């Protein structure tokens, strides 16, 4: 899984990134993957339970498929993947419990004898670990969250292969990392994937004001997957990630149990293609819901600044429109206000709202310099790796007149085009030698901090 994450990041460096949230008790990294470029967030996670590792495969397949569709500007199930992933960042922790998954898949092979003996004891003196749900400390991670923790039902009182809730909520490092991460990315919607049973949990002491909203989403997820909704309980057991998220954030949280019921075992691998078919668009549907919830919460910020529209877009009368706008040509716009990723602008064509994709709207810093590169590089229509490539440029040095972030506006043989400044070296004109008023000695521009020359 780690190798696959690294390959995805290398293949799609401007779309996919990853980070470690920390290490598990047995030294494995807890990986988080970011897919998308938007300010709003959806959070998907899998394998809280060791034997449910099929959920990790599902989330990795989802990441790979969505990234490829974005790169090729394709639709999936009628969803415009590039538009959605420009609006939303899907954060994914594909394997919350890597210690437990390793134990469930590989048994105690390679472990110190004393540890292997202790784990077999937690497993009812059995050497068959395919049924193992807990982490390698014998704690059930989805009974560890501080949501009705004291009244969790069917909880064991000592470390075991399943259902032991620990001595206190948040005791397991994996759970603490998940709570900290959730607070940091602030998602609008979360989905925890589990197995098995083909059912969806969506309610946990949900306030009446949120029930209709959350149930509507749950019904849509049920329609997409073919799974059944679980009716709300009066006194739910709690302790799960979904329970904690709904309780703490008051936002939609779901637990989706994939696959037909597999009992105390992992889901057979031959079921994967069907599981994928049932869940293929779940992330895209949920991303759209996350974006709508996020946008509705944003407040308009008045800006009053001039920005360059570098490529055509559409001007709308209201926020959230998706068609029927007035075509805008590239021009200088007066930005009046911003709400989320929408901008109210005064254009030649009139007053309205635009929703530009990355790189189309920018404040360009005027510079006078040269940029050179030693390998063949692409040149773009506007400063974004997913904008149309106009041409490829052989190694050379050319003048540059503008900069936006890491991008450079270069005067190429084919005209003014944008290049990725990370692939070039920029050199500044050397300043004339002037007299230092303090010493009378001559100094160059390189010695003057305010006009320093050098490379970027």
CSV table of C-alpha atoms in Angstrom, one decimal:
chain,number,residue,atom,x,y,z
A,1,UNK,CA,0.0,0.0,0.0
A,2,UNK,CA,2.8,2.4,0.9
A,3,UNK,CA,4.5,1.7,-2.4
A,4,UNK,CA,1.3,2.3,-4.3
A,5,UNK,CA,0.8,5.6,-2.5
A,6,UNK,CA,4.3,6.7,-3.5
A,7,UNK,CA,3.6,5.7,-7.1
A,8,UNK,CA,0.4,7.7,-7.2
A,9,UNK,CA,2.1,10.8,-5.7
A,10,UNK,CA,4.9,10.5,-8.3
A,11,UNK,CA,2.4,10.0,-11.2
A,12,UNK,CA,0.1,12.9,-10.2
A,13,UNK,CA,2.3,15.4,-8.2
A,14,UNK,CA,-0.1,18.3,-8.6
A,15,UNK,CA,-3.1,16.3,-7.6
A,16,UNK,CA,-2.1,13.6,-5.1
A,17,UNK,CA,0.0,14.1,-2.0
A,18,UNK,CA,0.6,12.0,1.2
A,19,UNK,CA,1.8,12.4,4.7
A,20,UNK,CA,2.3,10.2,7.7
A,21,UNK,CA,0.2,11.0,10.7
A,22,UNK,CA,2.6,9.2,13.0
A,23,UNK,CA,3.6,5.7,14.0
A,24,UNK,CA,1.5,2.9,15.4
A,25,UNK,CA,2.6,1.1,18.6
A,26,UNK,CA,4.6,-1.3,16.5
A,27,UNK,CA,6.3,1.2,14.3
A,28,UNK,CA,4.1,1.3,11.2
A,29,UNK,CA,3.2,4.6,9.5
A,30,UNK,CA,-0.4,5.8,9.5
A,31,UNK,CA,-0.7,7.2,6.0
A,32,UNK,CA,-3.1,9.9,4.9
A,33,UNK,CA,-3.5,10.6,1.2
A,34,UNK,CA,-4.9,13.9,-0.2
A,35,UNK,CA,-6.7,13.7,-3.6
A,36,UNK,CA,-7.9,17.0,-5.0
A,37,UNK,CA,-7.2,20.7,-5.0
A,38,UNK,CA,-10.2,22.3,-3.3
A,39,UNK,CA,-10.5,24.1,0.0
A,40,UNK,CA,-13.5,22.0,1.2
A,41,UNK,CA,-12.8,18.5,2.5
A,42,UNK,CA,-14.3,15.0,2.5
A,43,UNK,CA,-12.7,12.3,4.7
A,44,UNK,CA,-12.8,8.6,3.9
A,45,UNK,CA,-11.1,6.0,6.0
A,46,UNK,CA,-10.9,2.2,6.1
A,47,UNK,CA,-9.5,-0.8,8.1
A,48,UNK,CA,-10.3,0.4,11.6
A,49,UNK,CA,-10.7,-3.4,12.0
A,50,UNK,CA,-7.9,-5.7,11.0
A,51,UNK,CA,-9.8,-8.4,9.1
A,52,UNK,CA,-11.6,-5.7,7.1
A,53,UNK,CA,-8.6,-4.9,5.0
A,54,UNK,CA,-10.7,-5.1,1.8
A,55,UNK,CA,-11.8,-1.6,2.6
A,56,UNK,CA,-8.2,-0.4,2.2
A,57,UNK,CA,-8.1,-2.0,-1.3
A,58,UNK,CA,-11.4,-0.3,-2.1
A,59,UNK,CA,-10.1,3.2,-1.0
A,60,UNK,CA,-6.8,2.7,-2.9
A,61,UNK,CA,-8.7,1.7,-6.1
A,62,UNK,CA,-10.9,4.8,-5.6
A,63,UNK,CA,-7.9,7.1,-5.3
A,64,UNK,CA,-6.2,5.6,-8.4
A,65,UNK,CA,-9.4,5.7,-10.5
A,66,UNK,CA,-10.4,9.2,-9.6
A,67,UNK,CA,-6.8,10.5,-10.2
A,68,UNK,CA,-6.7,8.9,-13.6
A,69,UNK,CA,-10.1,10.3,-14.5
A,70,UNK,CA,-9.0,13.8,-13.4
A,71,UNK,CA,-5.8,13.6,-15.4
A,72,UNK,CA,-7.7,12.5,-18.6
A,73,UNK,CA,-10.6,14.9,-17.9
A,74,UNK,CA,-13.1,12.0,-17.9
A,75,UNK,CA,-16.5,11.6,-16.2
A,76,UNK,CA,-17.4,8.7,-13.9
A,77,UNK,CA,-21.0,7.8,-13.5
A,78,UNK,CA,-22.0,11.2,-14.8
A,79,UNK,CA,-19.8,13.0,-12.4
A,80,UNK,CA,-17.3,15.6,-13.7
A,81,UNK,CA,-14.3,14.4,-11.8
A,82,UNK,CA,-12.0,17.4,-12.6
A,83,UNK,CA,-14.6,19.9,-11.6
A,84,UNK,CA,-15.3,18.1,-8.3
A,85,UNK,CA,-11.7,17.6,-7.4
A,86,UNK,CA,-11.0,21.3,-8.1
A,87,UNK,CA,-13.6,22.1,-5.6
A,88,UNK,CA,-13.0,19.4,-3.0
A,89,UNK,CA,-10.0,17.7,-1.5
A,90,UNK,CA,-10.7,14.1,-0.6
A,91,UNK,CA,-8.6,13.0,2.3
A,92,UNK,CA,-8.2,9.3,2.7
A,93,UNK,CA,-6.7,7.2,5.5
A,94,UNK,CA,-6.9,3.8,3.8
A,95,UNK,CA,-5.6,1.8,6.7
A,96,UNK,CA,-6.3,3.1,10.2
A,97,UNK,CA,-5.0,-0.2,11.8
A,98,UNK,CA,-1.9,-1.4,9.9
A,99,UNK,CA,-0.6,-3.4,12.9
A,100,UNK,CA,-3.8,-5.3,13.1
A,101,UNK,CA,-4.0,-5.8,9.3
A,102,UNK,CA,-0.5,-7.2,9.2
A,103,UNK,CA,-1.4,-9.7,12.0
A,104,UNK,CA,-4.7,-10.7,10.3
A,105,UNK,CA,-3.0,-11.3,7.0
A,106,UNK,CA,0.3,-12.8,8.1
A,107,UNK,CA,-0.2,-14.1,11.6
A,108,UNK,CA,2.6,-14.0,14.0
A,109,UNK,CA,5.3,-14.8,11.5
A,110,UNK,CA,8.5,-12.9,12.3
A,111,UNK,CA,7.3,-11.6,15.7
A,112,UNK,CA,9.3,-12.2,18.9
A,113,UNK,CA,8.2,-15.4,20.6
A,114,UNK,CA,6.9,-13.7,23.7
A,115,UNK,CA,4.8,-11.3,21.7
A,116,UNK,CA,3.5,-14.1,19.4
A,117,UNK,CA,2.5,-16.0,22.5
A,118,UNK,CA,0.6,-13.1,24.0
A,119,UNK,CA,-1.3,-12.4,20.7
A,120,UNK,CA,-2.3,-16.1,20.5
A,121,UNK,CA,-3.6,-15.8,24.0
A,122,UNK,CA,-5.7,-12.7,22.9
A,123,UNK,CA,-6.9,-14.8,20.0
A,124,UNK,CA,-8.3,-17.6,22.2
A,125,UNK,CA,-5.1,-19.7,21.9
A,126,UNK,CA,-5.7,-19.9,18.2
A,127,UNK,CA,-3.0,-19.5,15.5
A,128,UNK,CA,-5.6,-18.5,12.9
A,129,UNK,CA,-5.6,-14.7,12.9
A,130,UNK,CA,-7.9,-14.2,9.9
A,131,UNK,CA,-10.7,-13.3,12.4
A,132,UNK,CA,-8.6,-10.6,14.2
A,133,UNK,CA,-10.3,-7.2,14.5
A,134,UNK,CA,-8.3,-5.3,17.1
A,135,UNK,CA,-4.9,-3.6,16.9
A,136,UNK,CA,-1.9,-5.5,18.1
A,137,UNK,CA,-2.5,-4.4,21.6
A,138,UNK,CA,-5.8,-6.2,21.6
A,139,UNK,CA,-7.9,-3.0,21.5
A,140,UNK,CA,-10.8,-2.5,19.2
A,141,UNK,CA,-10.1,0.8,17.6
A,142,UNK,CA,-13.7,1.5,16.6
A,143,UNK,CA,-14.7,1.2,20.3
A,144,UNK,CA,-12.2,3.8,21.3
A,145,UNK,CA,-13.7,7.1,20.4
A,146,UNK,CA,-15.2,9.3,23.2
A,147,UNK,CA,-18.9,9.0,22.2
A,148,UNK,CA,-21.0,7.1,24.8
A,149,UNK,CA,-17.8,5.2,25.6
A,150,UNK,CA,-18.9,4.3,29.1
A,151,UNK,CA,-22.0,2.6,27.9
A,152,UNK,CA,-20.6,0.6,24.9
A,153,UNK,CA,-22.5,-2.7,24.6
A,154,UNK,CA,-20.9,-6.1,24.4
A,155,UNK,CA,-17.5,-4.8,25.4
A,156,UNK,CA,-14.8,-7.2,26.7
A,157,UNK,CA,-13.0,-6.4,29.9
A,158,UNK,CA,-9.5,-7.4,28.7
A,159,UNK,CA,-7.4,-7.4,25.5
A,160,UNK,CA,-9.0,-9.7,22.9
A,161,UNK,CA,-9.2,-10.2,19.2
A,162,UNK,CA,-12.3,-8.1,19.1
A,163,UNK,CA,-14.6,-5.8,21.1
A,164,UNK,CA,-12.2,-4.7,23.9
A,165,UNK,CA,-12.7,-1.0,24.2
A,166,UNK,CA,-9.6,-0.3,26.2
A,167,UNK,CA,-9.1,1.3,29.6
A,168,UNK,CA,-10.1,4.8,28.5
A,169,UNK,CA,-11.3,6.5,25.3
A,170,UNK,CA,-8.6,7.7,22.9
A,171,UNK,CA,-6.0,5.4,24.6
A,172,UNK,CA,-4.9,3.9,21.3
A,173,UNK,CA,-2.4,6.1,19.4
A,174,UNK,CA,-4.2,5.3,16.1
A,175,UNK,CA,-7.4,6.8,17.4
A,176,UNK,CA,-5.7,9.8,18.9
A,177,UNK,CA,-4.1,10.5,15.5
A,178,UNK,CA,-7.4,10.1,13.7
A,179,UNK,CA,-9.1,12.6,16.0
A,180,UNK,CA,-6.2,15.1,15.7
A,181,UNK,CA,-6.2,14.7,11.9
A,182,UNK,CA,-10.0,15.2,11.7
A,183,UNK,CA,-9.7,18.5,13.7
A,184,UNK,CA,-6.9,19.7,11.3
A,185,UNK,CA,-8.6,19.0,8.0
A,186,UNK,CA,-12.1,19.9,9.3
A,187,UNK,CA,-14.2,17.7,6.9
A,188,UNK,CA,-17.8,18.4,6.0
A,189,UNK,CA,-18.6,14.7,5.6
A,190,UNK,CA,-16.9,11.5,6.7
A,191,UNK,CA,-17.3,7.9,5.6
A,192,UNK,CA,-15.8,5.0,7.5
A,193,UNK,CA,-15.6,1.8,5.5
A,194,UNK,CA,-16.1,-1.5,7.3
A,195,UNK,CA,-17.1,-5.0,6.4
A,196,UNK,CA,-19.4,-6.8,6.2
A,197,UNK,CA,-23.2,-6.9,5.7
A,198,UNK,CA,-24.1,-4.4,2.9
A,199,UNK,CA,-25.6,-1.9,5.4
A,200,UNK,CA,-25.2,1.8,6.1
A,201,UNK,CA,-25.2,3.4,9.6
A,202,UNK,CA,-25.9,7.1,9.5
A,203,UNK,CA,-27.4,8.2,12.8
A,204,UNK,CA,-25.9,8.7,16.3
A,205,UNK,CA,-28.0,10.8,18.7
A,206,UNK,CA,-28.4,13.1,15.7
A,207,UNK,CA,-30.1,16.4,16.5
A,208,UNK,CA,-33.6,16.7,15.0
A,209,UNK,CA,-32.5,19.7,12.9
A,210,UNK,CA,-29.9,17.5,11.1
A,211,UNK,CA,-31.9,14.3,10.6
A,212,UNK,CA,-33.6,15.2,7.3
A,213,UNK,CA,-30.3,16.3,5.8
A,214,UNK,CA,-28.3,13.3,6.9
A,215,UNK,CA,-31.0,10.8,6.1
A,216,UNK,CA,-31.3,12.2,2.5
A,217,UNK,CA,-27.6,11.6,2.1
A,218,UNK,CA,-27.9,8.1,3.6
A,219,UNK,CA,-30.7,7.3,1.2
A,220,UNK,CA,-28.6,8.5,-1.8
A,221,UNK,CA,-25.7,6.3,-0.6
A,222,UNK,CA,-28.1,3.4,-0.3
A,223,UNK,CA,-29.4,3.9,-3.8
A,224,UNK,CA,-25.8,4.1,-5.2
A,225,UNK,CA,-24.6,1.0,-3.4
A,226,UNK,CA,-27.7,-1.1,-3.1
A,227,UNK,CA,-27.1,-1.4,0.7
A,228,UNK,CA,-29.7,-1.1,3.4
A,229,UNK,CA,-30.0,1.7,5.9
A,230,UNK,CA,-29.8,0.8,9.6
A,231,UNK,CA,-32.7,2.4,11.6
A,232,UNK,CA,-31.6,4.8,14.4
A,233,UNK,CA,-31.5,3.4,17.9
A,234,UNK,CA,-32.8,5.1,21.0
A,235,UNK,CA,-29.7,4.3,23.0
A,236,UNK,CA,-26.9,3.6,20.5
A,237,UNK,CA,-23.8,1.8,21.7
A,238,UNK,CA,-21.2,4.4,20.5
A,239,UNK,CA,-17.4,4.4,20.5
A,240,UNK,CA,-17.1,4.4,16.7
A,241,UNK,CA,-15.4,7.1,14.5
A,242,UNK,CA,-18.7,7.9,12.9
A,243,UNK,CA,-20.4,8.3,16.3
A,244,UNK,CA,-17.7,10.7,17.5
A,245,UNK,CA,-17.7,12.7,14.3
A,246,UNK,CA,-21.5,13.3,14.4
A,247,UNK,CA,-21.4,14.1,18.1
A,248,UNK,CA,-18.4,16.5,17.9
A,249,UNK,CA,-19.1,18.2,14.6
A,250,UNK,CA,-22.8,17.9,14.0
A,251,UNK,CA,-22.1,17.0,10.4
A,252,UNK,CA,-23.0,14.0,8.3
A,253,UNK,CA,-21.0,10.9,9.2
A,254,UNK,CA,-21.5,7.4,7.8
A,255,UNK,CA,-20.3,3.9,8.3
A,256,UNK,CA,-20.6,1.7,5.2
A,257,UNK,CA,-20.3,-2.0,5.6
A,258,UNK,CA,-19.3,-3.5,2.3
A,259,UNK,CA,-19.9,-7.1,1.0
A,260,UNK,CA,-22.3,-9.8,2.0
A,261,UNK,CA,-22.0,-11.0,5.6
A,262,UNK,CA,-18.7,-12.8,6.0
A,263,UNK,CA,-18.9,-13.7,9.7
A,264,UNK,CA,-15.7,-13.7,11.8
A,265,UNK,CA,-13.4,-13.6,8.8
A,266,UNK,CA,-12.2,-11.3,6.0
A,267,UNK,CA,-14.2,-10.8,2.8
A,268,UNK,CA,-13.1,-13.2,0.1
A,269,UNK,CA,-11.0,-11.4,-2.6
A,270,UNK,CA,-13.2,-12.7,-5.4
A,271,UNK,CA,-16.0,-10.3,-4.2
A,272,UNK,CA,-13.8,-7.2,-4.9
A,273,UNK,CA,-15.1,-6.4,-8.4
A,274,UNK,CA,-18.7,-6.4,-7.2
A,275,UNK,CA,-17.8,-4.2,-4.2
A,276,UNK,CA,-16.0,-1.8,-6.4
A,277,UNK,CA,-18.9,-1.5,-8.8
A,278,UNK,CA,-21.2,-0.8,-5.9
A,279,UNK,CA,-19.0,1.9,-4.4
A,280,UNK,CA,-17.3,3.4,-7.5
A,281,UNK,CA,-19.1,6.8,-7.3
A,282,UNK,CA,-19.6,7.0,-3.5
A,283,UNK,CA,-16.6,9.3,-3.2
A,284,UNK,CA,-17.7,11.6,-6.0
A,285,UNK,CA,-21.3,11.9,-4.7
A,286,UNK,CA,-20.0,12.6,-1.2
A,287,UNK,CA,-17.5,15.1,-2.5
A,288,UNK,CA,-20.3,17.1,-4.1
A,289,UNK,CA,-22.3,17.0,-0.9
A,290,UNK,CA,-19.2,18.2,1.1
A,291,UNK,CA,-18.7,21.1,-1.3
A,292,UNK,CA,-22.3,22.2,-1.1
A,293,UNK,CA,-22.2,22.1,2.7
A,294,UNK,CA,-18.9,24.0,2.8
A,295,UNK,CA,-19.9,26.7,0.3
A,296,UNK,CA,-23.2,27.4,2.2
A,297,UNK,CA,-21.2,28.1,5.3
A,298,UNK,CA,-18.8,30.6,3.7
A,299,UNK,CA,-19.2,34.3,4.2
A,300,UNK,CA,-18.5,36.9,1.6
A,301,UNK,CA,-15.2,38.7,2.0
A,302,UNK,CA,-15.0,42.1,0.3
A,303,UNK,CA,-11.7,42.5,-1.5
A,304,UNK,CA,-11.6,45.4,-4.1
A,305,UNK,CA,-8.5,44.3,-6.0
A,306,UNK,CA,-7.5,43.9,-9.6
A,307,UNK,CA,-6.8,40.4,-10.9
A,308,UNK,CA,-5.9,38.9,-14.3
A,309,UNK,CA,-8.3,36.5,-15.9
A,310,UNK,CA,-5.9,34.5,-18.0
A,311,UNK,CA,-8.3,32.4,-19.9
A,312,UNK,CA,-12.0,32.5,-20.7
A,313,UNK,CA,-14.6,31.5,-18.2
A,314,UNK,CA,-18.3,32.2,-17.5
A,315,UNK,CA,-20.0,35.0,-15.7
A,316,UNK,CA,-23.1,34.1,-13.6
A,317,UNK,CA,-25.7,36.1,-11.8
A,318,UNK,CA,-25.5,34.0,-8.7
A,319,UNK,CA,-23.2,31.7,-6.8
A,320,UNK,CA,-23.6,27.9,-7.5
A,321,UNK,CA,-24.7,28.2,-11.1
A,322,UNK,CA,-23.3,25.6,-13.4
A,323,UNK,CA,-24.4,26.6,-16.9
A,324,UNK,CA,-25.9,29.3,-18.9
A,325,UNK,CA,-23.4,32.0,-18.0
A,326,UNK,CA,-22.1,34.8,-20.1
A,327,UNK,CA,-18.7,34.0,-21.7
A,328,UNK,CA,-15.9,36.1,-20.4
A,329,UNK,CA,-12.7,36.8,-22.4
A,330,UNK,CA,-9.3,37.1,-20.8
A,331,UNK,CA,-9.0,40.6,-19.2
A,332,UNK,CA,-8.2,42.5,-16.1
A,333,UNK,CA,-11.1,42.2,-13.6
A,334,UNK,CA,-12.0,44.2,-10.6
A,335,UNK,CA,-12.7,41.7,-7.9
A,336,UNK,CA,-15.3,43.0,-5.5
A,337,UNK,CA,-15.9,40.1,-3.1
A,338,UNK,CA,-15.0,36.4,-2.6
A,339,UNK,CA,-17.2,33.7,-1.1
A,340,UNK,CA,-15.5,30.3,-0.8
A,341,UNK,CA,-14.0,29.7,-4.3
A,342,UNK,CA,-16.4,32.1,-6.1
A,343,UNK,CA,-15.5,35.6,-7.0
A,344,UNK,CA,-17.8,38.6,-7.6
A,345,UNK,CA,-16.2,40.7,-10.4
A,346,UNK,CA,-16.8,43.7,-12.5
A,347,UNK,CA,-15.9,42.8,-16.1
A,348,UNK,CA,-16.3,44.4,-19.4
A,349,UNK,CA,-19.4,42.2,-19.9
A,350,UNK,CA,-20.9,43.3,-16.6
A,351,UNK,CA,-21.2,42.5,-12.9
A,352,UNK,CA,-21.5,38.9,-11.7
A,353,UNK,CA,-19.9,35.8,-10.2
A,354,UNK,CA,-17.2,33.6,-11.6
A,355,UNK,CA,-15.9,30.2,-10.5
A,356,UNK,CA,-12.5,29.8,-12.0
A,357,UNK,CA,-10.5,26.6,-11.9
A,358,UNK,CA,-6.9,26.7,-10.6
A,359,UNK,CA,-4.6,29.0,-12.4
A,360,UNK,CA,-7.2,31.0,-14.4
A,361,UNK,CA,-7.4,34.0,-12.1
A,362,UNK,CA,-4.2,35.4,-10.7
A,363,UNK,CA,-2.4,38.5,-9.4
A,364,UNK,CA,0.7,38.5,-11.6
A,365,UNK,CA,3.9,40.0,-10.1
A,366,UNK,CA,5.8,41.9,-12.8
A,367,UNK,CA,9.5,41.0,-12.9
A,368,UNK,CA,12.4,41.4,-15.3
A,369,UNK,CA,14.7,38.4,-15.4
A,370,UNK,CA,15.8,35.4,-17.5
A,371,UNK,CA,14.9,31.8,-17.0
A,372,UNK,CA,16.8,28.8,-18.3
A,373,UNK,CA,16.5,25.1,-18.2
A,374,UNK,CA,18.6,22.1,-19.1
A,375,UNK,CA,15.9,19.6,-20.1
A,376,UNK,CA,12.9,19.7,-22.4
A,377,UNK,CA,9.9,21.2,-20.6
A,378,UNK,CA,6.3,21.9,-21.4
A,379,UNK,CA,4.9,25.4,-21.8
A,380,UNK,CA,1.3,26.1,-20.8
A,381,UNK,CA,-1.6,28.4,-21.7
A,382,UNK,CA,-2.0,29.5,-18.1
A,383,UNK,CA,-0.2,28.7,-14.8
A,384,UNK,CA,-1.5,25.3,-13.9
A,385,UNK,CA,-0.1,21.8,-14.7
A,386,UNK,CA,-3.6,20.8,-15.9
A,387,UNK,CA,-4.0,23.7,-18.3
A,388,UNK,CA,-3.5,22.9,-22.0
A,389,UNK,CA,0.1,22.3,-23.0
A,390,UNK,CA,0.8,24.6,-25.9
A,391,UNK,CA,4.3,23.3,-26.8
A,392,UNK,CA,7.5,21.7,-25.5
A,393,UNK,CA,10.5,23.9,-25.1
A,394,UNK,CA,14.1,22.6,-25.7
A,395,UNK,CA,16.8,23.7,-23.3
A,396,UNK,CA,17.4,27.4,-23.6
A,397,UNK,CA,17.3,30.8,-21.7
A,398,UNK,CA,14.5,33.3,-22.3
A,399,UNK,CA,13.3,36.5,-20.7
A,400,UNK,CA,10.5,36.3,-18.1
A,401,UNK,CA,8.1,39.2,-17.3
A,402,UNK,CA,5.8,37.8,-14.7
A,403,UNK,CA,5.5,35.4,-11.8
A,404,UNK,CA,2.6,33.8,-9.9
A,405,UNK,CA,3.5,31.4,-7.2
A,406,UNK,CA,6.1,29.0,-8.7
A,407,UNK,CA,5.0,29.8,-12.2
A,408,UNK,CA,6.8,32.1,-14.7
A,409,UNK,CA,5.5,34.0,-17.7
A,410,UNK,CA,8.2,33.4,-20.3
A,411,UNK,CA,8.7,35.1,-23.7
A,412,UNK,CA,9.3,31.9,-25.8
A,413,UNK,CA,9.7,31.6,-29.6
A,414,UNK,CA,6.0,30.8,-29.6
A,415,UNK,CA,5.0,33.9,-27.6
A,416,UNK,CA,4.2,34.5,-24.0
A,417,UNK,CA,3.6,31.2,-22.3
A,418,UNK,CA,3.7,29.9,-18.7
A,419,UNK,CA,6.4,27.5,-17.5
A,420,UNK,CA,6.8,25.7,-14.1
A,421,UNK,CA,9.5,27.7,-12.3
A,422,UNK,CA,10.4,24.5,-10.3
A,423,UNK,CA,11.9,23.2,-13.5
A,424,UNK,CA,13.9,26.4,-14.4
A,425,UNK,CA,16.6,28.6,-12.9
A,426,UNK,CA,15.8,32.3,-12.9
A,427,UNK,CA,18.6,34.9,-13.0
A,428,UNK,CA,18.3,38.6,-12.3
A,429,UNK,CA,20.1,41.4,-14.1
A,430,UNK,CA,23.2,42.4,-12.2
A,431,UNK,CA,23.0,45.8,-10.6
A,432,UNK,CA,25.5,48.6,-11.5
A,433,UNK,CA,28.3,49.1,-9.0
A,434,UNK,CA,27.5,51.9,-6.7
A,435,UNK,CA,29.3,53.7,-3.9
A,436,UNK,CA,28.7,52.6,-0.3
A,437,UNK,CA,27.9,55.8,1.5
A,438,UNK,CA,29.4,54.5,4.7
A,439,UNK,CA,32.8,53.3,3.4
A,440,UNK,CA,33.0,54.8,0.0
A,441,UNK,CA,33.8,51.4,-1.4
A,442,UNK,CA,32.0,50.1,-4.5
A,443,UNK,CA,29.4,47.4,-4.0
A,444,UNK,CA,27.4,45.3,-6.5
A,445,UNK,CA,23.7,44.8,-6.6
A,446,UNK,CA,24.2,41.3,-5.2
A,447,UNK,CA,25.4,42.9,-1.9
A,448,UNK,CA,22.3,45.1,-1.6
A,449,UNK,CA,19.5,43.1,0.1
A,450,UNK,CA,16.7,45.1,-1.4
A,451,UNK,CA,17.9,44.4,-5.0
A,452,UNK,CA,19.6,41.0,-4.4
A,453,UNK,CA,20.5,39.1,-7.5
A,454,UNK,CA,20.7,35.3,-7.6
A,455,UNK,CA,18.8,32.2,-8.5
A,456,UNK,CA,15.4,30.9,-7.6
